[in-house]
XYZ file of C-alpha atoms in Angstrom:
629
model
C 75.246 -194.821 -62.979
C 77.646 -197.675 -63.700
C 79.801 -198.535 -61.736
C 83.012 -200.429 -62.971
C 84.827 -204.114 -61.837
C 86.935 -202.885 -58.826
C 90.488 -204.096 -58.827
C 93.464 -204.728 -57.606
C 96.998 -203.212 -58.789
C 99.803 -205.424 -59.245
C 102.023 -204.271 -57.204
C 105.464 -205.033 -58.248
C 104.759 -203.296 -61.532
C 103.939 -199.863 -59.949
C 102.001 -198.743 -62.749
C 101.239 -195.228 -60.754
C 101.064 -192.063 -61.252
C 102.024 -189.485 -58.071
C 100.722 -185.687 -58.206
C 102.373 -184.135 -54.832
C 101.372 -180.587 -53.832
C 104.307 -178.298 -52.485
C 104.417 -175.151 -50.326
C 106.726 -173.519 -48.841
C 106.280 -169.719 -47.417
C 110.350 -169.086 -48.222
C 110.111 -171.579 -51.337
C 112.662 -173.317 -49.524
C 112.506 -177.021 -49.747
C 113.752 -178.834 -46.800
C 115.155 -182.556 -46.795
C 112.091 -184.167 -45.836
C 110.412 -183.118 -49.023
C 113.627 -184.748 -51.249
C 113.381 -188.422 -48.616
C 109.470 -188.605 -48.849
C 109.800 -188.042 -52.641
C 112.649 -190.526 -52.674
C 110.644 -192.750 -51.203
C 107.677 -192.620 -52.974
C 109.246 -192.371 -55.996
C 110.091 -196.154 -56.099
C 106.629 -196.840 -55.860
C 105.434 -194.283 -58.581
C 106.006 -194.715 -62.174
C 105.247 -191.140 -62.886
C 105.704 -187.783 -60.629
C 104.228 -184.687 -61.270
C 104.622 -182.166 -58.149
C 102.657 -179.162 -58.735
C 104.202 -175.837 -56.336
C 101.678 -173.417 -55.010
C 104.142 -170.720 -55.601
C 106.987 -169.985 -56.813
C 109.708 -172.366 -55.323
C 113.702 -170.636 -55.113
C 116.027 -171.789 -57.745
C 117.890 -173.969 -55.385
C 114.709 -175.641 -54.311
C 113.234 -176.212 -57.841
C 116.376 -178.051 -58.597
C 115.875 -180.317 -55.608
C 112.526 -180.773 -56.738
C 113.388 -181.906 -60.654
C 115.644 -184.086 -58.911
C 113.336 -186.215 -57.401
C 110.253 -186.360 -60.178
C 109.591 -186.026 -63.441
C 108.138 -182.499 -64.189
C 107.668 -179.708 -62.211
C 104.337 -177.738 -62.250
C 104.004 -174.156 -61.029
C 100.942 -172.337 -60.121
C 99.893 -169.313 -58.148
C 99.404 -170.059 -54.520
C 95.900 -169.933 -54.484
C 93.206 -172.951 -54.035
C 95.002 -175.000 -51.132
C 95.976 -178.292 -51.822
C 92.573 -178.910 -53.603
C 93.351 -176.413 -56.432
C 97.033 -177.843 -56.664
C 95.150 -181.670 -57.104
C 92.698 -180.291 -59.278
C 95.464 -178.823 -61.461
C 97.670 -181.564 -61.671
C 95.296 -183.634 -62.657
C 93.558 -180.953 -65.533
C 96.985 -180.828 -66.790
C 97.958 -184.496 -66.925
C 94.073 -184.845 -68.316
C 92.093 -187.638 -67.632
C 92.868 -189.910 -70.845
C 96.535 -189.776 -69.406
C 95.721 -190.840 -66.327
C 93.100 -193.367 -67.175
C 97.107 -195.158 -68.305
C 97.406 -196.029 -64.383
C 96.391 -198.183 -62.024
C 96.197 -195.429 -59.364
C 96.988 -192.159 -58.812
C 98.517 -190.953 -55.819
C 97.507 -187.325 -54.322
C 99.707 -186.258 -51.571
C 101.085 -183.016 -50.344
C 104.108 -182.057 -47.979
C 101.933 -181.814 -44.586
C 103.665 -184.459 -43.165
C 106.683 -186.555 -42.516
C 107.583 -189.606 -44.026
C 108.473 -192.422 -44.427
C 108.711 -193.193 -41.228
C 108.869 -196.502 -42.455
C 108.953 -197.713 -46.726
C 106.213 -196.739 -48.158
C 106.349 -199.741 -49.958
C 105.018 -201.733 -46.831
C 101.944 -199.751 -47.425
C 101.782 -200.013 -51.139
C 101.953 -204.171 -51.356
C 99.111 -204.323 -48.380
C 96.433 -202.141 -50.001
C 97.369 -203.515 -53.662
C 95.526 -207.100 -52.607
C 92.470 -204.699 -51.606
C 89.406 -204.794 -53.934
C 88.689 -201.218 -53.798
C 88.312 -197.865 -55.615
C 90.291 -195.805 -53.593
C 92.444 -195.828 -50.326
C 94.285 -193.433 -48.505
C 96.475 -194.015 -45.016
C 94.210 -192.082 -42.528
C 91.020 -190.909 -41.655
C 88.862 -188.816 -39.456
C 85.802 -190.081 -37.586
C 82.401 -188.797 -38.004
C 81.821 -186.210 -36.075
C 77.568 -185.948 -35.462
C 77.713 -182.059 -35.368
C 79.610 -179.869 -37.859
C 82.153 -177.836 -36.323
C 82.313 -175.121 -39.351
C 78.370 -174.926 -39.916
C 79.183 -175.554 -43.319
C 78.928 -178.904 -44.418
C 76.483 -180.118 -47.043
C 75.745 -182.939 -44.623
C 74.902 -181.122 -41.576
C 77.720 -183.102 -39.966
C 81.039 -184.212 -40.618
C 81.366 -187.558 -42.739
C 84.171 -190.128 -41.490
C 86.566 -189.906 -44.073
C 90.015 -190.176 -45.587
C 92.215 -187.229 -44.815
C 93.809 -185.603 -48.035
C 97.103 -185.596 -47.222
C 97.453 -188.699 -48.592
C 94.672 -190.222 -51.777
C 95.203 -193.085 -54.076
C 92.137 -193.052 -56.985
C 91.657 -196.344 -58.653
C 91.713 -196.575 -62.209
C 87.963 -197.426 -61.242
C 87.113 -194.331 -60.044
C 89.463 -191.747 -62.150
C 87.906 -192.996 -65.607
C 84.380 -192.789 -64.082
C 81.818 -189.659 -65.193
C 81.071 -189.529 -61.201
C 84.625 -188.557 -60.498
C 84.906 -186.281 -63.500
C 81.884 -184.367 -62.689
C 82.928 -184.328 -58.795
C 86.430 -183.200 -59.775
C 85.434 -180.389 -62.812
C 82.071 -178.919 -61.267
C 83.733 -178.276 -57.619
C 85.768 -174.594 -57.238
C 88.786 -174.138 -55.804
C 88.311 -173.177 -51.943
C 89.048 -169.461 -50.956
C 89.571 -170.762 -47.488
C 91.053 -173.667 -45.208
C 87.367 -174.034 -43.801
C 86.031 -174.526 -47.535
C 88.948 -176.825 -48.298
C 87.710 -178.862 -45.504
C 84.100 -178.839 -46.360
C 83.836 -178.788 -49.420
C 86.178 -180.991 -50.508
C 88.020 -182.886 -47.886
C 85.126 -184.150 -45.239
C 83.000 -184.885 -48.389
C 84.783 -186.662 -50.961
C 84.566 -190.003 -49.318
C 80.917 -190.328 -48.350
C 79.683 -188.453 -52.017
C 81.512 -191.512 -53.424
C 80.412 -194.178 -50.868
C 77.019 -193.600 -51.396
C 77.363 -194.037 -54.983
C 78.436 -197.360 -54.238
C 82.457 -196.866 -54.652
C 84.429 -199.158 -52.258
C 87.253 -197.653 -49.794
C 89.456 -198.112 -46.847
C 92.692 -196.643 -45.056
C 95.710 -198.156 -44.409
C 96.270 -197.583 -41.033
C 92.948 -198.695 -39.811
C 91.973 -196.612 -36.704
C 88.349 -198.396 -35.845
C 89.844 -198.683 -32.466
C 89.708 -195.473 -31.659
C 86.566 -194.602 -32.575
C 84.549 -193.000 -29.954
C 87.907 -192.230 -28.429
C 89.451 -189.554 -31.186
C 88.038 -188.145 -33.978
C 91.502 -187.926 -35.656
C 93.638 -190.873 -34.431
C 96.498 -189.206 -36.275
C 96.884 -186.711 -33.906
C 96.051 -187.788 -30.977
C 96.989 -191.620 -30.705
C 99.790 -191.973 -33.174
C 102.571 -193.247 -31.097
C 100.060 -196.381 -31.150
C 99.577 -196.358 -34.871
C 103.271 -195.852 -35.645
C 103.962 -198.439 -33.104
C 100.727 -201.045 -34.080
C 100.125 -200.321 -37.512
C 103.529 -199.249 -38.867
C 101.628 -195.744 -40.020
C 104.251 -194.389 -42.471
C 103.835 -190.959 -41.442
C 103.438 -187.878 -38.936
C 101.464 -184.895 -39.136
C 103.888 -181.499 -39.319
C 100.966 -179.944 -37.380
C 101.883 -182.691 -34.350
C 104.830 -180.567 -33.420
C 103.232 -177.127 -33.524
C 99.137 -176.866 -33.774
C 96.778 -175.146 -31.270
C 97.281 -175.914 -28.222
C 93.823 -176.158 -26.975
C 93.187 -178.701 -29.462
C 95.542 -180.843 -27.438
C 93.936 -179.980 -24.372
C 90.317 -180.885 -25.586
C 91.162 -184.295 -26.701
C 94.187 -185.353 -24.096
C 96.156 -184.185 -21.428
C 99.052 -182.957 -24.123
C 101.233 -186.634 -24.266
C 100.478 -187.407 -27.650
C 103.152 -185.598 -29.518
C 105.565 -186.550 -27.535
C 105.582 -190.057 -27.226
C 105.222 -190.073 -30.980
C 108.479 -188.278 -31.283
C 110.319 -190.396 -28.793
C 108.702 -193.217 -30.559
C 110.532 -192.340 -34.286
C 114.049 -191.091 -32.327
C 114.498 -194.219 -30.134
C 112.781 -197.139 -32.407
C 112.813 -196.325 -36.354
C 115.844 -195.195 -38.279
C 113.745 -191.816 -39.421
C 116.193 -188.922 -38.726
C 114.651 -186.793 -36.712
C 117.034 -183.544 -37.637
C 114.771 -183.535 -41.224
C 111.593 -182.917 -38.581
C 113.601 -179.771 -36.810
C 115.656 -178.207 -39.782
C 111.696 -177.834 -41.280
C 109.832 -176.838 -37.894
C 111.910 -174.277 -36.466
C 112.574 -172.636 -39.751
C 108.893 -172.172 -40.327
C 106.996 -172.535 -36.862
C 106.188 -170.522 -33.942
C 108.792 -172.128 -31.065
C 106.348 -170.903 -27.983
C 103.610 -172.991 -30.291
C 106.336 -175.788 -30.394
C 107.453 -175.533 -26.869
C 103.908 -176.242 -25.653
C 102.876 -179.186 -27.929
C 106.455 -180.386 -27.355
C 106.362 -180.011 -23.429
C 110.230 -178.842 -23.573
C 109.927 -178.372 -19.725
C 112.766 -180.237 -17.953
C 112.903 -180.866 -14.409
C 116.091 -182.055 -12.998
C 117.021 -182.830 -9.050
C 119.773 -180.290 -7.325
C 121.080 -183.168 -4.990
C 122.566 -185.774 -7.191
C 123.491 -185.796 -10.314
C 123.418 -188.408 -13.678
C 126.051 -191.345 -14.017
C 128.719 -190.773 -16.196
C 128.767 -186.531 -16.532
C 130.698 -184.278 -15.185
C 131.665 -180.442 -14.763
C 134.381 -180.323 -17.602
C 133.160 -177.957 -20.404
C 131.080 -176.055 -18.420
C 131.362 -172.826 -17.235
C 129.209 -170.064 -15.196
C 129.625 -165.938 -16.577
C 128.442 -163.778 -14.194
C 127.895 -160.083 -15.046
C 128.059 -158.182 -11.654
C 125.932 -155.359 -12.186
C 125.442 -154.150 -8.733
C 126.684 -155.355 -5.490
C 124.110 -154.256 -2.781
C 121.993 -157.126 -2.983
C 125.261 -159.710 -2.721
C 123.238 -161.498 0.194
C 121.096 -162.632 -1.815
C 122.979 -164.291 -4.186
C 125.557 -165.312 -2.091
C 124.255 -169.099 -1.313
C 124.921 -169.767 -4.957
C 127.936 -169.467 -4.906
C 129.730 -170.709 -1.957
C 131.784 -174.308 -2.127
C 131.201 -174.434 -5.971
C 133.506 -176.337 -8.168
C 132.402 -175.203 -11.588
C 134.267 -172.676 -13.209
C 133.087 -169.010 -13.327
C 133.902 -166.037 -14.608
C 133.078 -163.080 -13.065
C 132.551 -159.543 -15.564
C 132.225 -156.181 -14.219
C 134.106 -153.087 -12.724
C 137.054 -154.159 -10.297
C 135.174 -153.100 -7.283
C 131.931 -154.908 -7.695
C 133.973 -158.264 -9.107
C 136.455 -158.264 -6.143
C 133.948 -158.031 -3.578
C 131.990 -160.665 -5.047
C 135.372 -163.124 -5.204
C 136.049 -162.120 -1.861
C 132.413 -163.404 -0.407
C 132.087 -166.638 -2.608
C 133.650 -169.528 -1.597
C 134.092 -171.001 -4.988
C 136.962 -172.863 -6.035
C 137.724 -172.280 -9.425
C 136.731 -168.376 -9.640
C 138.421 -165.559 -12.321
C 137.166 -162.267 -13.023
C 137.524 -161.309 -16.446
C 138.704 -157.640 -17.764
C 135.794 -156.432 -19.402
C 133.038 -154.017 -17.632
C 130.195 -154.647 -20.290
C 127.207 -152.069 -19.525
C 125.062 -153.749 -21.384
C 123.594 -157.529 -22.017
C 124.639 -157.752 -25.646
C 128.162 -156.105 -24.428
C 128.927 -159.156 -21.874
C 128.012 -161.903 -24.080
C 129.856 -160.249 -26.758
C 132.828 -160.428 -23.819
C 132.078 -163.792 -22.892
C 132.368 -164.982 -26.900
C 136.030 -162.934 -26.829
C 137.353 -165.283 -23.741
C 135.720 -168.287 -24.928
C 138.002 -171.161 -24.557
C 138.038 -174.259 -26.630
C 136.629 -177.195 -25.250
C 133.835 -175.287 -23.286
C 130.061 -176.222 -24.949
C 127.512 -174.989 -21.774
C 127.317 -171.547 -20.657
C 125.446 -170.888 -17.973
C 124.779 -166.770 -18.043
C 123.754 -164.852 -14.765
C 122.908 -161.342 -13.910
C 123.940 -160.069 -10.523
C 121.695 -157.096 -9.970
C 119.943 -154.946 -7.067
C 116.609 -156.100 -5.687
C 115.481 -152.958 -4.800
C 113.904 -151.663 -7.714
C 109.714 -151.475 -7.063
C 108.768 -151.908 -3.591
C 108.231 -154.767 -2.628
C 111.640 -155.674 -3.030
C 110.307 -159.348 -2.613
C 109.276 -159.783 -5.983
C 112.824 -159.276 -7.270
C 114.145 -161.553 -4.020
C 111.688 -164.042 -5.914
C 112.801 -163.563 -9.117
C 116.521 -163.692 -8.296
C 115.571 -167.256 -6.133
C 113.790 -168.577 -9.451
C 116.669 -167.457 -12.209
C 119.526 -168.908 -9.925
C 117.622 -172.023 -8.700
C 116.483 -173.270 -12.253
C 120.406 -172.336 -14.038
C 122.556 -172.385 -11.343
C 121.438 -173.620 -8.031
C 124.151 -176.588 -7.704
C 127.289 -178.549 -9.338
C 124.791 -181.493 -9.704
C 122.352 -179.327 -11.415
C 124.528 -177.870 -14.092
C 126.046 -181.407 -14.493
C 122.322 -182.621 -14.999
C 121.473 -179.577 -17.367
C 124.616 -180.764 -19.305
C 123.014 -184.240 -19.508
C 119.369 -182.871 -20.747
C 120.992 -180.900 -23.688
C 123.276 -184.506 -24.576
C 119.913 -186.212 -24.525
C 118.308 -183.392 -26.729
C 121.049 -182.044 -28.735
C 118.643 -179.801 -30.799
C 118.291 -177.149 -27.523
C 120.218 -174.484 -27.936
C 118.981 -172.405 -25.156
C 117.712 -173.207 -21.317
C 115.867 -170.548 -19.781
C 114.298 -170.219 -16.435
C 110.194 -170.476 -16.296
C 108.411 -166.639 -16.966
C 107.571 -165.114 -13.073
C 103.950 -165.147 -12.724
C 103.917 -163.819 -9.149
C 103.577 -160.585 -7.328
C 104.583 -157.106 -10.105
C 105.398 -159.546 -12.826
C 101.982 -161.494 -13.060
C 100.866 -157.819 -14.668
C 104.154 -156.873 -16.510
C 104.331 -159.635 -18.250
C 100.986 -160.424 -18.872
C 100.463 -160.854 -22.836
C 104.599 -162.172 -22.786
C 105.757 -159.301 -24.397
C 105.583 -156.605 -21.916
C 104.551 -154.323 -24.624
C 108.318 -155.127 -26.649
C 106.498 -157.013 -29.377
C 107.286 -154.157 -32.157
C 110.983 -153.402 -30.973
C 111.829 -157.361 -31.099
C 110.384 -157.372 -34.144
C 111.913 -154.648 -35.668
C 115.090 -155.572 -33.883
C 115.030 -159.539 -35.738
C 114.489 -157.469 -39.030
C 117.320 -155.419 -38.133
C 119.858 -158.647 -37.915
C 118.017 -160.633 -40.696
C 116.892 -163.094 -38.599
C 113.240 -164.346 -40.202
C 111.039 -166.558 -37.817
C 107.225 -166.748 -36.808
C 106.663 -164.607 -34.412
C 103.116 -164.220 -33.660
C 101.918 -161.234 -31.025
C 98.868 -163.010 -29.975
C 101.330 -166.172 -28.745
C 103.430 -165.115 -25.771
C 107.548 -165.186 -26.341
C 109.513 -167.576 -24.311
C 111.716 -165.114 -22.486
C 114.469 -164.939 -19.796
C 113.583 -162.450 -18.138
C 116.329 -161.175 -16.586
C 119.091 -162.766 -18.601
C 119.684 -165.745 -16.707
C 119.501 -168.732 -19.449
C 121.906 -172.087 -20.041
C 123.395 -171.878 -23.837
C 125.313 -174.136 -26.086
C 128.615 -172.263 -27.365
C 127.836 -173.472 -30.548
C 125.059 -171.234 -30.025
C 126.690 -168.084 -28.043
C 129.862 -167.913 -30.139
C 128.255 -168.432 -33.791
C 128.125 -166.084 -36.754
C 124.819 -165.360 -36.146
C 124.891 -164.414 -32.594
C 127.711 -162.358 -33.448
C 125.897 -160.176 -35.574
C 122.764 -159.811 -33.294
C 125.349 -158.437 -30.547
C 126.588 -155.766 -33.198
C 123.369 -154.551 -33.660
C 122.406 -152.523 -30.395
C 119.013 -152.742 -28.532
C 117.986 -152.143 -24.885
C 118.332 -155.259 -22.314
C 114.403 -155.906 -22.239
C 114.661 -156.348 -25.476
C 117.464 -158.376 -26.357
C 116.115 -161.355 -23.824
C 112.511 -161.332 -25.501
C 114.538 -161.881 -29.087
C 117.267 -164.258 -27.862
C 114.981 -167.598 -27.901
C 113.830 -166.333 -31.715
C 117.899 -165.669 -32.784
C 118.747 -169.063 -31.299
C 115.607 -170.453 -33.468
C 116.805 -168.713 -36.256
C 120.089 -170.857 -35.656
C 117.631 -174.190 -35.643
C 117.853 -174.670 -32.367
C 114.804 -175.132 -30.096
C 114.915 -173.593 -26.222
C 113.460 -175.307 -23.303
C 112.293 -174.714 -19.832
C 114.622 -175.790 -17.352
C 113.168 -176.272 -13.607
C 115.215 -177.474 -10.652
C 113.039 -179.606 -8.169
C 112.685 -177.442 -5.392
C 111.522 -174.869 -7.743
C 109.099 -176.618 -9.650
C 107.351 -177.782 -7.010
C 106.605 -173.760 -6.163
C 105.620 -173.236 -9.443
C 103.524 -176.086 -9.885
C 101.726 -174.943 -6.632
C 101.154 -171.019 -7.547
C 99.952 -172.251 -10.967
C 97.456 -174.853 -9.788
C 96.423 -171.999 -7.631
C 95.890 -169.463 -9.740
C 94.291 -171.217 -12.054
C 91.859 -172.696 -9.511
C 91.229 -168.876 -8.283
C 90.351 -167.396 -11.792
C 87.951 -170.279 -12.430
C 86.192 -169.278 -8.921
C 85.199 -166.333 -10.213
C 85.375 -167.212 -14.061
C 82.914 -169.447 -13.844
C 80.056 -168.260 -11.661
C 79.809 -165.429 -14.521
C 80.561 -167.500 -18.211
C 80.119 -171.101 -16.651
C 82.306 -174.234 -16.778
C 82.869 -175.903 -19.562
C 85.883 -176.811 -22.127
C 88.724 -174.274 -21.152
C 88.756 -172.971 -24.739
C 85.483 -172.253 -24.922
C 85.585 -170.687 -21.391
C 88.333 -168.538 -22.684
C 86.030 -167.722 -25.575
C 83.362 -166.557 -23.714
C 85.529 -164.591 -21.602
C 86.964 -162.955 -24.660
C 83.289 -162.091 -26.208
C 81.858 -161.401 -23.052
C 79.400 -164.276 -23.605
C 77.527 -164.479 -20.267
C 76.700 -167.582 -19.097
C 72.832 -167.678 -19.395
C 70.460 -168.605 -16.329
C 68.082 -170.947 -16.695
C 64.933 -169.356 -18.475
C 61.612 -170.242 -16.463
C 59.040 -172.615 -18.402
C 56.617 -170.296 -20.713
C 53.057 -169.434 -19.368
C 50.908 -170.678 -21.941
C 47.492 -168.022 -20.968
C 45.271 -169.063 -23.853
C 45.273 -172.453 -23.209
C 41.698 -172.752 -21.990
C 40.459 -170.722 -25.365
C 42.079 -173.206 -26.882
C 40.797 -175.861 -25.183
C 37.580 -174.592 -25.604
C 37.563 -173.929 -29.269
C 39.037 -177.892 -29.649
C 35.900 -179.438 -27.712
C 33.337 -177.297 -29.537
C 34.439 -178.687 -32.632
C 34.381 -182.567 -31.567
C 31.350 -182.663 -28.960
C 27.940 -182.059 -29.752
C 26.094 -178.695 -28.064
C 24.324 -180.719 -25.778
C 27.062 -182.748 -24.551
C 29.578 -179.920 -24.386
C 26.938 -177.335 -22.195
C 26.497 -180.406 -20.128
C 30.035 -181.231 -19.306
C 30.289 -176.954 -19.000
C 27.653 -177.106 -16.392
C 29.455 -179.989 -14.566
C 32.790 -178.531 -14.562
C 31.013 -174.901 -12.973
C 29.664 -177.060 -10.559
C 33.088 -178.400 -9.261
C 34.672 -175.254 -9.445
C 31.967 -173.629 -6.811
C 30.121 -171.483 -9.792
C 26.785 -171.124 -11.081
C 26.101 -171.737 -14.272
C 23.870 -169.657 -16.035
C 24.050 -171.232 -19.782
């Protein structure tokens, strides 16, 4: 092996050549695809971007706008078989042209700040190839795959830059031609991905990252995930993950207490000019939102008492459906000295009585009887009024339903406490969707207490097939998963934008009928489908209930969790519980009961006969025995 001078790349002539993989499951291609590429492209002589798939005709002109050829492929291979491609096709006497070649692919955002930052630091580097991040080593290997028997530190492949060093070599031709094209994400990973760097490190090839993340190790095993806010903020890291804002959430819960994500975010909205709207147009057209809810804690807690500087009730209103009267008592505390504006819907009977017993001051009841939930939002969109932009939607229903009526008494307490429980609170809701203008949708946390702990136990109270036929019914294509539980009101009782309630969209979902039960499961997805997120909204009094029955709950399923599949990481406890893995009691020491053959066979063999019938003798004699030769 020879291996050649290393270099550097003189910068300012960008003598580079870019080959960016591109996916997208609706061949759509979203505006952080076109700003990355825009980007980059200032630092790239040449761009090839090779689609796995067929891209729409819309999005393959967005594409050719940005590069200079357009490569598609079947979908198969990952983002290895889309590198491998590019560069087959290109050929390696083409590419030998460049100083580097650039692999990338559309897994994450950027620039979060100019690429070019990046580009003039590592071009002063003596090296034969770079990339921004890496993993750590991690001493056992998590897929059982791995030609090492561990995983290698190395540079992730969402972003590569090859050398001219390295790309004319015969080690990186035979590396490159020999391997296959993964049929999985695991084989991506370990046969390609985890590898790459240490094959060519211990070949003697020289490499580094960008965003150097020695700090951390011992800490993370991917810094990028779990302490980016620092390297955004520290290193000037020009990029995000995608999967920051949606992956497994016990991956979060391993490594940290579920922060990370977060602060990143905040980080990019409040101190770089990155606009985060190009994060959310992609995420919640492709993502699951429960998946994005969790790793993007949208739980807000706001105090009943007082409310934030500056706000006030004006374009807000309250729209009360009055199914029932009976169980006015319980609802009645809601609505007494109020100075919001509500709307009351229902037959003349039930609203009257209801105006009669509330003490609100700025109370109409509206001429529609709706029946249904889709029929008295569909009546609330006819009266909208300009100006309005928060709706706060309530159900007034019996509590007696399944004995005991407590439960429901509950469940009224929690829906009306965490949308409607005070003018301060709706003026501080008002202020939470300001500050996050990307919710669409506030809904009350799911009742995990008394009947409803087992009703809605998987989230979908057995709906999952008629909200999913339902969403295909009104064209309204998301990712919805049935092993990840919905984020669902409930009863009806949510906070909405009226951009939101009175759209097209909406509109047509309330044209298409479906029973109530339904409807709330699917209204967080047809909100989604608008690209809006929905959050959890908790007043304080109530989330100090529900932080108490979940702390207990959780403490009393461990109890009796773990005396039977043991303590240990939560997702492997859930794991176990899943399998039916047993937690294994300790296994007494074995009884070795031919040791003194054994031991007998080994002296024969190194003491003479004399010796060893003499030591015989004296060891009879100890043990009390005669010894009769």
């Amino acid at each position: 092996m020879c291996i050649r001078d290393r270099m550097k790349v003189e910068n300012n002539l960008k003598n580079r050549c870019g080959i960016f993989l591109f996916y997208d499951r609706d061949g759509i291609v979203d505006d952080y695809i076109l700003y990355m590429l825009k980007d980059l492209r200032q630092n790239l002589s040449y761009l090839l971007v090779v689609c796995n798939g067929e891209p729409g005709e819309e999005g393959l002109k967005r594409l050719q706008s940005e590069s200079d050829e357009v490569l598609i492929r079947a979908n198969h291979g990952f983002d290895v078989g889309g590198y491998r491609e590019g560069l087959f096709y290109l050929g390696f006497k083409e590419l030998q042209k460049y100083d580097e070649i650039v692999l990338f692919n559309y897994t994450f955002f950027g620039g979060i700040y100019p690429f070019s930052e990046m580009f003039e630091k590592m071009s002063t580097k003596d090296l034969d190839f770079w990339g921004i991040t890496k993993h750590h080593k991690v001493e056992v290997d998590p897929y059982g795959k791995n030609r090492y028997g561990y995983m290698p530190e190395h540079i992730q492949s969402h972003f590569l830059v090859l050398r001219n060093s390295l790309v004319s070599s015969d080690d990186y031709k035979e590396f490159i031609i020999s391997m296959k094209n993964p049929e999985s994400y695991v084989d991506s990973i370990c046969d390609y991905e985890t590898i790459l760097t240490k094959h060519f490190e211990d070949l003697g090839y020289k490499w580094e990252v960008y965003a150097d993340t020695a700090r951390y190790e011992h800490y993370a095993y991917c810094p990028v995930m779990f302490y980016i806010k620092d390297m955004l903020e520290k290193d000037r890291c020009p990029i995000i993950k995608r999967r920051s804002f949606f992956t497994d959430y016990k991956d979060f819960l391993i490594n940290t207490c579920g922060q990370s994500s977060v602060e990143a975010y905040d980080y990019i909205r409040n101190h770089t000019d990155y606009d985060v709207n190009m994060i959310w147009d992609n995420i919640l057209r492709v993502e699951n939102i429960s998946e994005v809810h969790k790793v993007m804690q949208f739980n807000y807690c706001m105090p009943e008492q007082v409310s934030y500087d500056g706000e006030t009730l004006e374009n807000m209103q309250a729209a009360i459906w009055v199914k029932q009267t009976e169980s006015l008592v319980f609802y009645q505390e809601f609505l007494e000295n109020r100075n919001c504006d509500i709307v009351l819907y229902g037959s003349a009977e039930n609203t009257k009585k209801v105006a009669s017993a509330a003490g609100a001051a700025h109370l109409t009841i509206a001429p529609e009887e709706p029946e249904t939930y889709q029929e008295f939002l569909a009546a609330v969109q006819k009266n909208h009024k300009p100006g309005i932009q928060y709706y706060a939607l309530l159900v007034m229903d019996t509590v007696e339903k399944i004995r005991p009526y407590s439960n429901e008494i509950s469940n009224v307490f929690k829906d009306w406490k965490c949308i409607f429980a005070s003018d301060e609170y709706m003026i501080n809701q008002k202020h939470t969707f300001l500050e996050n203008p990307r919710m669409g949708l506030g809904i009350p946390p799911v009742p995990d207490f008394g009947e409803f702990f087992a009703k809605y136990a998987d989230g979908w109270a057995g709906n999952y097939e008629k909200v999913s036929e339902y969403l295909d019914r009104i064209a309204v294509r998301v990712n919805k998963k049935k092993e990840v539980a919905p984020l669902i009101p409930t009863e009806g009782a949510v906070m909405i934008k009226a951009d939101c309630l009175c759209s097209d969209s909406m509109t047509e979902a309330l044209k298409e009928p479906v029973e109530d039960d339904v409807f709330y499961i699917a209204l967080p997805f047809i909100v989604q489908g608008m690209r809006y997120y929905t959050g959890t909204l908790y007043s304080n009094e109530y989330a100090a209930v529900d932080i108490t029955n979940s702390d207990y709950m959780m403490r009393e399923l461990n109890k009796a969790v773990f005396d039977k599949y043991g303590a240990n990481y939560h997702s492997v406890v859930a794991d176990r519980v899943k399998n039916n893995i047993l937690e294994q009691p300790p296994q007494p020491p074995v009884i070795d009961n031919n040791w003194k053959a054994r031991t007998k066979r080994r002296l024969k063999k190194v003491l003479s006969e004399k010796i060893y019938l003499k030591g015989k003798k004296y060891y009879f004699h100890l043990r009390g025995r005669e010894f009769k030769g």
